[in-house]
PDB file of C-alpha atoms in Angstrom:
ATOM      1  CA  GLY M   1      -6.011 -20.141   1.728  1.00 53.00           C
ATOM      2  CA  ALA M   2      -6.318 -19.035  -2.239  1.00 76.00           C
ATOM      3  CA  GLY M   3      -4.285 -15.812  -2.618  1.00 91.00           C
ATOM      4  CA  VAL M   4      -1.816 -13.908  -0.564  1.00 94.00           C
ATOM      5  CA  SER M   5      -3.092 -12.838   2.096  1.00 95.00           C
ATOM      6  CA  GLN M   6      -1.123  -9.923   4.524  1.00 97.00           C
ATOM      7  CA  SER M   7      -1.206  -8.604   7.877  1.00 96.00           C
ATOM      8  CA  PRO M   8      -2.675  -6.686  10.009  1.00 97.00           C
ATOM      9  CA  SER M   9      -4.446  -4.577   6.853  1.00 95.00           C
ATOM     10  CA  ASN M  10      -3.960  -1.445   8.542  1.00 96.00           C
ATOM     11  CA  LYS M  11      -0.911  -0.391  11.560  1.00 97.00           C
ATOM     12  CA  VAL M  12      -0.850   3.036  12.660  1.00 97.00           C
ATOM     13  CA  THR M  13       1.838   3.515  14.602  1.00 97.00           C
ATOM     14  CA  GLU M  14       4.204   6.233  15.927  1.00 97.00           C
ATOM     15  CA  LYS M  15       7.429   7.985  14.472  1.00 97.00           C
ATOM     16  CA  GLY M  16      10.067   5.774  15.965  1.00 97.00           C
ATOM     17  CA  LYS M  17       8.699   3.006  16.651  1.00 97.00           C
ATOM     18  CA  ASP M  18       9.338  -0.838  14.412  1.00 98.00           C
ATOM     19  CA  VAL M  19       6.665  -2.416  12.880  1.00 98.00           C
ATOM     20  CA  GLU M  20       6.435  -6.227  11.008  1.00 98.00           C
ATOM     21  CA  LEU M  21       4.377  -6.463   8.161  1.00 98.00           C
ATOM     22  CA  ARG M  22       3.495 -10.288   7.398  1.00 98.00           C
ATOM     23  CA  CYS M  23       2.609 -11.696   4.094  1.00 97.00           C
ATOM     24  CA  ASP M  24       1.679 -15.133   4.087  1.00 96.00           C
ATOM     25  CA  PRO M  25       2.005 -16.166   0.107  1.00 95.00           C
ATOM     26  CA  ILE M  26      -0.042 -18.466  -2.386  1.00 93.00           C
ATOM     27  CA  SER M  27       1.006 -21.999  -1.602  1.00 91.00           C
ATOM     28  CA  GLY M  28       3.651 -23.624  -3.459  1.00 89.00           C
ATOM     29  CA  HIS M  29       4.695 -19.898  -5.062  1.00 91.00           C
ATOM     30  CA  THR M  30       8.332 -19.802  -5.195  1.00 90.00           C
ATOM     31  CA  ALA M  31       9.197 -15.821  -5.879  1.00 90.00           C
ATOM     32  CA  LEU M  32       7.730 -13.340  -3.129  1.00 93.00           C
ATOM     33  CA  TYR M  33       7.656  -9.640  -3.858  1.00 93.00           C
ATOM     34  CA  TRP M  34       7.332  -6.772  -1.728  1.00 96.00           C
ATOM     35  CA  TYR M  35       6.167  -3.443  -3.003  1.00 95.00           C
ATOM     36  CA  ARG M  36       5.482   0.274  -1.938  1.00 96.00           C
ATOM     37  CA  GLN M  37       2.213   2.372  -3.149  1.00 93.00           C
ATOM     38  CA  SER M  38       2.553   5.865  -1.377  1.00 90.00           C
ATOM     39  CA  LEU M  39       0.249   8.324  -2.844  1.00 82.00           C
ATOM     40  CA  GLY M  40       1.048   9.706  -5.983  1.00 74.00           C
ATOM     41  CA  GLN M  41       4.169   7.710  -6.772  1.00 77.00           C
ATOM     42  CA  GLY M  42       3.056   4.348  -7.819  1.00 82.00           C
ATOM     43  CA  LEU M  43       4.244   0.993  -7.136  1.00 90.00           C
ATOM     44  CA  GLU M  44       8.137   0.240  -6.013  1.00 92.00           C
ATOM     45  CA  PHE M  45       9.722  -3.022  -6.082  1.00 92.00           C
ATOM     46  CA  LEU M  46      11.326  -3.013  -2.605  1.00 95.00           C
ATOM     47  CA  ILE M  47      12.750  -6.994  -2.482  1.00 95.00           C
ATOM     48  CA  TYR M  48      12.148  -9.652  -3.734  1.00 91.00           C
ATOM     49  CA  PHE M  49      12.492 -13.238  -2.926  1.00 92.00           C
ATOM     50  CA  GLN M  50      13.324 -17.461  -4.606  1.00 90.00           C
ATOM     51  CA  GLY M  51      12.736 -19.473  -1.836  1.00 90.00           C
ATOM     52  CA  ASN M  52      14.555 -18.356   1.746  1.00 91.00           C
ATOM     53  CA  SER M  53      17.208 -15.829  -0.349  1.00 90.00           C
ATOM     54  CA  ALA M  54      17.573 -12.353  -1.443  1.00 88.00           C
ATOM     55  CA  PRO M  55      18.695 -11.943  -4.424  1.00 85.00           C
ATOM     56  CA  ASP M  56      17.213  -8.299  -5.202  1.00 87.00           C
ATOM     57  CA  LYS M  57      17.000  -6.403  -2.353  1.00 89.00           C
ATOM     58  CA  SER M  58      18.040  -3.361  -4.983  1.00 88.00           C
ATOM     59  CA  GLY M  59      14.571  -1.158  -3.681  1.00 91.00           C
ATOM     60  CA  LEU M  60      15.277  -0.879  -0.357  1.00 94.00           C
ATOM     61  CA  PRO M  61      14.806   2.575   0.573  1.00 93.00           C
ATOM     62  CA  SER M  62      17.355   2.407   3.771  1.00 93.00           C
ATOM     63  CA  ASP M  63      18.921   0.098   6.321  1.00 94.00           C
ATOM     64  CA  ARG M  64      16.003   0.769   8.429  1.00 97.00           C
ATOM     65  CA  PHE M  65      14.131  -1.859   6.262  1.00 97.00           C
ATOM     66  CA  SER M  66      14.556  -5.252   5.990  1.00 96.00           C
ATOM     67  CA  ALA M  67      13.010  -8.640   4.844  1.00 96.00           C
ATOM     68  CA  GLU M  68      12.946 -12.266   6.050  1.00 95.00           C
ATOM     69  CA  ARG M  69      11.342 -15.493   4.942  1.00 95.00           C
ATOM     70  CA  THR M  70      10.669 -18.344   6.045  1.00 89.00           C
ATOM     71  CA  GLY M  71      10.441 -22.287   4.944  1.00 87.00           C
ATOM     72  CA  GLY M  72      10.163 -21.029   1.572  1.00 83.00           C
ATOM     73  CA  SER M  73       7.339 -19.606   2.838  1.00 92.00           C
ATOM     74  CA  VAL M  74       5.640 -16.803   4.835  1.00 96.00           C
ATOM     75  CA  SER M  75       7.185 -13.265   4.954  1.00 97.00           C
ATOM     76  CA  THR M  76       8.065 -10.514   7.033  1.00 97.00           C
ATOM     77  CA  LEU M  77       9.027  -6.849   6.840  1.00 98.00           C
ATOM     78  CA  THR M  78      10.502  -5.063   9.521  1.00 98.00           C
ATOM     79  CA  ILE M  79      10.998  -1.318   9.769  1.00 98.00           C
ATOM     80  CA  GLN M  80      12.831   0.439  12.783  1.00 98.00           C
ATOM     81  CA  ARG M  81      12.300   3.226  14.062  1.00 97.00           C
ATOM     82  CA  THR M  82      10.001   4.771  11.301  1.00 97.00           C
ATOM     83  CA  GLN M  83       9.737   7.681   9.835  1.00 97.00           C
ATOM     84  CA  GLN M  84       6.292   9.586   8.658  1.00 96.00           C
ATOM     85  CA  GLU M  85       7.683   8.767   4.174  1.00 94.00           C
ATOM     86  CA  ASP M  86       7.140   5.441   5.091  1.00 96.00           C
ATOM     87  CA  SER M  87       3.292   5.887   5.437  1.00 96.00           C
ATOM     88  CA  ALA M  88       2.508   4.413   2.946  1.00 96.00           C
ATOM     89  CA  VAL M  89       0.765   1.020   1.380  1.00 95.00           C
ATOM     90  CA  TYR M  90       3.153  -2.220   1.171  1.00 97.00           C
ATOM     91  CA  LEU M  91       1.932  -4.760  -1.026  1.00 96.00           C
ATOM     92  CA  CYS M  92       3.543  -7.769  -0.968  1.00 95.00           C
ATOM     93  CA  ALA M  93       2.622 -10.347  -4.619  1.00 93.00           C
ATOM     94  CA  SER M  94       3.976 -14.189  -5.453  1.00 92.00           C
ATOM     95  CA  SER M  95       4.719 -16.126  -8.685  1.00 88.00           C
ATOM     96  CA  LEU M  96       5.526 -20.113  -9.200  1.00 85.00           C
ATOM     97  CA  GLU M  97       8.891 -18.652 -10.022  1.00 71.00           C
ATOM     98  CA  ARG M  98      10.467 -15.496 -11.396  1.00 62.00           C
ATOM     99  CA  GLY M  99       9.073 -15.900 -15.200  1.00 57.00           C
ATOM    100  CA  GLY M 100       7.256 -15.128 -17.639  1.00 50.00           C
ATOM    101  CA  GLU M 101       4.528 -16.000 -15.167  1.00 69.00           C
ATOM    102  CA  THR M 102       1.555 -13.851 -13.064  1.00 80.00           C
ATOM    103  CA  GLN M 103       2.094 -12.142 -10.183  1.00 86.00           C
ATOM    104  CA  TYR M 104      -0.700 -12.567  -7.817  1.00 89.00           C
ATOM    105  CA  PHE M 105      -1.249  -9.645  -5.728  1.00 91.00           C
ATOM    106  CA  GLY M 106      -2.558  -9.210  -1.151  1.00 94.00           C
ATOM    107  CA  PRO M 107      -4.472  -6.409  -0.612  1.00 93.00           C
ATOM    108  CA  GLY M 108      -1.760  -4.821   1.273  1.00 95.00           C
ATOM    109  CA  THR M 109      -0.799  -3.315   4.903  1.00 97.00           C
ATOM    110  CA  ARG M 110      -1.929   0.161   4.768  1.00 96.00           C
ATOM    111  CA  LEU M 111       1.099   1.966   7.433  1.00 97.00           C
ATOM    112  CA  LEU M 112       0.274   5.507   8.800  1.00 97.00           C
ATOM    113  CA  VAL M 113       3.072   6.765  11.072  1.00 97.00           C
ATOM    114  CA  LEU M 114       1.860   9.690  13.022  1.00 96.00           C
TER     115      LEU M 114
ATOM    116  CA  LYS P   1      16.318   2.400 -16.370  1.00 83.00           C
ATOM    117  CA  GLN P   2      12.410   1.187 -17.445  1.00 87.00           C
ATOM    118  CA  GLU P   3      10.564   4.278 -17.030  1.00 91.00           C
ATOM    119  CA  VAL P   4       6.655   3.608 -17.256  1.00 95.00           C
ATOM    120  CA  THR P   5       3.881   6.106 -18.167  1.00 96.00           C
ATOM    121  CA  GLN P   6       0.278   6.210 -18.373  1.00 96.00           C
ATOM    122  CA  ILE P   7      -1.452   8.994 -20.314  1.00 93.00           C
ATOM    123  CA  PRO P   8      -4.130  10.206 -19.346  1.00 92.00           C
ATOM    124  CA  ALA P   9      -4.152  10.021 -15.542  1.00 93.00           C
ATOM    125  CA  ALA P  10      -7.630   9.247 -15.109  1.00 95.00           C
ATOM    126  CA  LEU P  11     -10.532   8.750 -17.347  1.00 95.00           C
ATOM    127  CA  SER P  12     -14.236   9.426 -17.249  1.00 97.00           C
ATOM    128  CA  VAL P  13     -16.921   7.669 -19.798  1.00 97.00           C
ATOM    129  CA  PRO P  14     -20.258   7.283 -20.062  1.00 97.00           C
ATOM    130  CA  GLU P  15     -21.447   3.497 -19.678  1.00 97.00           C
ATOM    131  CA  GLY P  16     -21.285   1.362 -23.125  1.00 97.00           C
ATOM    132  CA  GLU P  17     -18.689   3.278 -24.517  1.00 97.00           C
ATOM    133  CA  ASN P  18     -15.509   1.673 -25.678  1.00 97.00           C
ATOM    134  CA  LEU P  19     -11.717   3.657 -24.404  1.00 96.00           C
ATOM    135  CA  VAL P  20      -8.423   2.767 -24.793  1.00 96.00           C
ATOM    136  CA  LEU P  21      -5.818   3.333 -22.073  1.00 97.00           C
ATOM    137  CA  ASN P  22      -2.333   3.743 -22.722  1.00 97.00           C
ATOM    138  CA  CYS P  23       1.422   3.097 -21.758  1.00 97.00           C
ATOM    139  CA  SER P  24       4.486   3.381 -22.404  1.00 97.00           C
ATOM    140  CA  PHE P  25       8.088   2.092 -21.688  1.00 95.00           C
ATOM    141  CA  THR P  26      11.344   3.899 -22.267  1.00 93.00           C
ATOM    142  CA  ASP P  27      13.445  -0.214 -22.948  1.00 88.00           C
ATOM    143  CA  SER P  28      12.118  -1.735 -25.282  1.00 86.00           C
ATOM    144  CA  ALA P  29      13.406  -5.011 -24.931  1.00 88.00           C
ATOM    145  CA  ILE P  30      11.075  -5.839 -22.098  1.00 89.00           C
ATOM    146  CA  TYR P  31      10.333  -9.224 -21.392  1.00 87.00           C
ATOM    147  CA  ASN P  32       6.873  -8.839 -20.950  1.00 89.00           C
ATOM    148  CA  LEU P  33       4.278  -6.337 -19.677  1.00 93.00           C
ATOM    149  CA  GLN P  34       1.539  -7.169 -17.777  1.00 93.00           C
ATOM    150  CA  TRP P  35      -2.016  -5.008 -17.071  1.00 96.00           C
ATOM    151  CA  PHE P  36      -3.442  -4.609 -13.620  1.00 95.00           C
ATOM    152  CA  ARG P  37      -6.445  -3.270 -11.995  1.00 96.00           C
ATOM    153  CA  GLN P  38      -6.359  -2.556  -8.791  1.00 94.00           C
ATOM    154  CA  ASP P  39     -10.047  -1.053  -7.117  1.00 93.00           C
ATOM    155  CA  PRO P  40      -9.632   1.029  -4.047  1.00 86.00           C
ATOM    156  CA  GLY P  41      -8.727   0.042  -1.182  1.00 81.00           C
ATOM    157  CA  LYS P  42      -7.470  -3.447  -2.698  1.00 84.00           C
ATOM    158  CA  GLY P  43      -4.242  -5.227  -3.806  1.00 87.00           C
ATOM    159  CA  LEU P  44      -3.868  -5.552  -8.084  1.00 91.00           C
ATOM    160  CA  THR P  45      -5.446  -8.114 -10.297  1.00 92.00           C
ATOM    161  CA  SER P  46      -3.569  -9.142 -12.927  1.00 91.00           C
ATOM    162  CA  LEU P  47      -6.446  -8.330 -15.883  1.00 95.00           C
ATOM    163  CA  LEU P  48      -3.434  -9.517 -19.451  1.00 95.00           C
ATOM    164  CA  LEU P  49       0.742 -10.553 -19.468  1.00 92.00           C
ATOM    165  CA  ILE P  50       1.875  -9.821 -22.575  1.00 93.00           C
ATOM    166  CA  GLN P  51       4.829 -12.011 -23.361  1.00 90.00           C
ATOM    167  CA  SER P  52       8.165 -10.636 -25.340  1.00 90.00           C
ATOM    168  CA  SER P  53       7.343 -11.864 -28.668  1.00 92.00           C
ATOM    169  CA  GLN P  54       2.809 -11.699 -28.137  1.00 93.00           C
ATOM    170  CA  ARG P  55       1.583  -8.851 -30.224  1.00 94.00           C
ATOM    171  CA  GLU P  56      -1.687  -8.659 -28.334  1.00 95.00           C
ATOM    172  CA  GLN P  57      -3.948 -10.437 -25.646  1.00 95.00           C
ATOM    173  CA  THR P  58      -7.782 -10.692 -24.798  1.00 96.00           C
ATOM    174  CA  SER P  59     -10.157 -11.872 -22.426  1.00 95.00           C
ATOM    175  CA  GLY P  60     -13.143 -11.220 -22.787  1.00 97.00           C
ATOM    176  CA  ARG P  61     -13.936  -7.523 -22.616  1.00 97.00           C
ATOM    177  CA  LEU P  62     -10.832  -6.772 -22.842  1.00 97.00           C
ATOM    178  CA  ASN P  63      -7.788  -7.087 -25.154  1.00 98.00           C
ATOM    179  CA  ALA P  64      -3.930  -5.725 -24.792  1.00 97.00           C
ATOM    180  CA  SER P  65      -1.373  -5.006 -27.612  1.00 97.00           C
ATOM    181  CA  LEU P  66       1.950  -4.863 -27.162  1.00 96.00           C
ATOM    182  CA  ASP P  67       4.186  -3.103 -29.893  1.00 95.00           C
ATOM    183  CA  LYS P  68       7.879  -3.195 -28.850  1.00 92.00           C
ATOM    184  CA  SER P  69       9.686  -1.226 -31.537  1.00 92.00           C
ATOM    185  CA  SER P  70       7.235   1.743 -30.586  1.00 94.00           C
ATOM    186  CA  GLY P  71       7.645   1.125 -26.219  1.00 94.00           C
ATOM    187  CA  ARG P  72       3.893   1.552 -26.464  1.00 96.00           C
ATOM    188  CA  SER P  73       0.332  -0.810 -25.352  1.00 97.00           C
ATOM    189  CA  THR P  74      -2.690  -0.569 -24.948  1.00 97.00           C
ATOM    190  CA  LEU P  75      -5.030  -1.669 -22.697  1.00 97.00           C
ATOM    191  CA  TYR P  76      -8.972  -1.642 -25.079  1.00 97.00           C
ATOM    192  CA  ILE P  77     -11.632  -1.625 -22.741  1.00 97.00           C
ATOM    193  CA  ALA P  78     -14.842  -2.439 -24.945  1.00 98.00           C
ATOM    194  CA  ALA P  79     -18.758  -1.548 -23.865  1.00 97.00           C
ATOM    195  CA  SER P  80     -17.689  -0.297 -20.748  1.00 97.00           C
ATOM    196  CA  GLN P  81     -19.952  -1.261 -17.746  1.00 97.00           C
ATOM    197  CA  PRO P  82     -20.098   0.749 -14.314  1.00 97.00           C
ATOM    198  CA  GLY P  83     -18.085  -2.032 -12.420  1.00 96.00           C
ATOM    199  CA  ASP P  84     -15.270  -1.024 -14.626  1.00 97.00           C
ATOM    200  CA  SER P  85     -14.120   1.665 -12.208  1.00 97.00           C
ATOM    201  CA  ALA P  86     -11.083   1.161 -11.191  1.00 97.00           C
ATOM    202  CA  THR P  87      -7.607   2.098 -11.406  1.00 96.00           C
ATOM    203  CA  TYR P  88      -5.965   0.133 -14.030  1.00 97.00           C
ATOM    204  CA  LEU P  89      -1.775  -0.484 -14.006  1.00 96.00           C
ATOM    205  CA  CYS P  90       0.838  -1.018 -16.762  1.00 96.00           C
ATOM    206  CA  ALA P  91       4.029  -2.710 -15.879  1.00 94.00           C
ATOM    207  CA  SER P  92       6.648  -3.741 -17.788  1.00 92.00           C
ATOM    208  CA  ARG P  93       9.797  -6.223 -16.754  1.00 86.00           C
ATOM    209  CA  SER P  94      13.234  -6.582 -18.231  1.00 82.00           C
ATOM    210  CA  GLY P  95      15.203  -9.300 -17.760  1.00 72.00           C
ATOM    211  CA  ASN P  96      15.889 -10.548 -14.294  1.00 70.00           C
ATOM    212  CA  THR P  97      15.574  -6.528 -13.133  1.00 75.00           C
ATOM    213  CA  PRO P  98      11.969  -5.922 -11.273  1.00 81.00           C
ATOM    214  CA  LEU P  99       8.451  -5.134 -12.016  1.00 88.00           C
ATOM    215  CA  VAL P 100       8.384  -1.505 -13.132  1.00 91.00           C
ATOM    216  CA  PHE P 101       4.914   0.228 -13.263  1.00 93.00           C
ATOM    217  CA  GLY P 102       3.153   3.682 -14.334  1.00 95.00           C
ATOM    218  CA  LYS P 103       1.203   4.869 -12.081  1.00 94.00           C
ATOM    219  CA  GLY P 104      -1.972   4.478 -13.127  1.00 95.00           C
ATOM    220  CA  THR P 105      -5.316   5.430 -15.110  1.00 96.00           C
ATOM    221  CA  ARG P 106      -7.655   6.078 -12.682  1.00 96.00           C
ATOM    222  CA  LEU P 107     -11.105   5.008 -14.824  1.00 97.00           C
ATOM    223  CA  SER P 108     -14.493   6.091 -14.468  1.00 97.00           C
ATOM    224  CA  VAL P 109     -17.333   4.332 -15.676  1.00 97.00           C
ATOM    225  CA  ILE P 110     -21.042   7.480 -15.115  1.00 97.00           C
ATOM    226  CA  ALA P 111     -23.972   5.307 -15.461  1.00 94.00           C
TER     227      ALA P 111
END
């Protein structure tokens, strides 16, 4: 595909359940980013991948959050034991490399924790 | 720690008007500054990227300026159209730090 894709587009889950969010970056993009957008909070950086490694995990809010990237391509963000405050839009972006390049964003996954 | 502020939070203008959106940042040692557009329920679309060595970038009816010394960037939209209605976000990068976003300006262009 031409752009960044994310799945699912919407996810409703019960408090305490685990969820997995998927991101397919643009082919050939080595850098991949996860962000969270909460109502009224703006975009918040979560984690950055260069290839399969994550040199910057500084934005992950707690140890319930983890992410991995395999084959330098697809990434999954996992939230364990979800809480209501995890409800947000989770956005993924990719860029050719971490430099002055533009980041291209996916449409996001809207997560609602009941 | 870099902080990015956008004013106003919301703006409503009649069609055809020229307008300016403001973005300020606290750390002037930025690597680049980027303006994005976000439509309701959608992801972000990059509009303009200004490197730290540049003063402005133009794309069609959009012009973004950067003044590092004052910690400000503006996005100028000429001859606004209803299709310009969206939330506009600015974001800065400093060195190897992640992009830091403002909370956005929600623009409504009234036909």
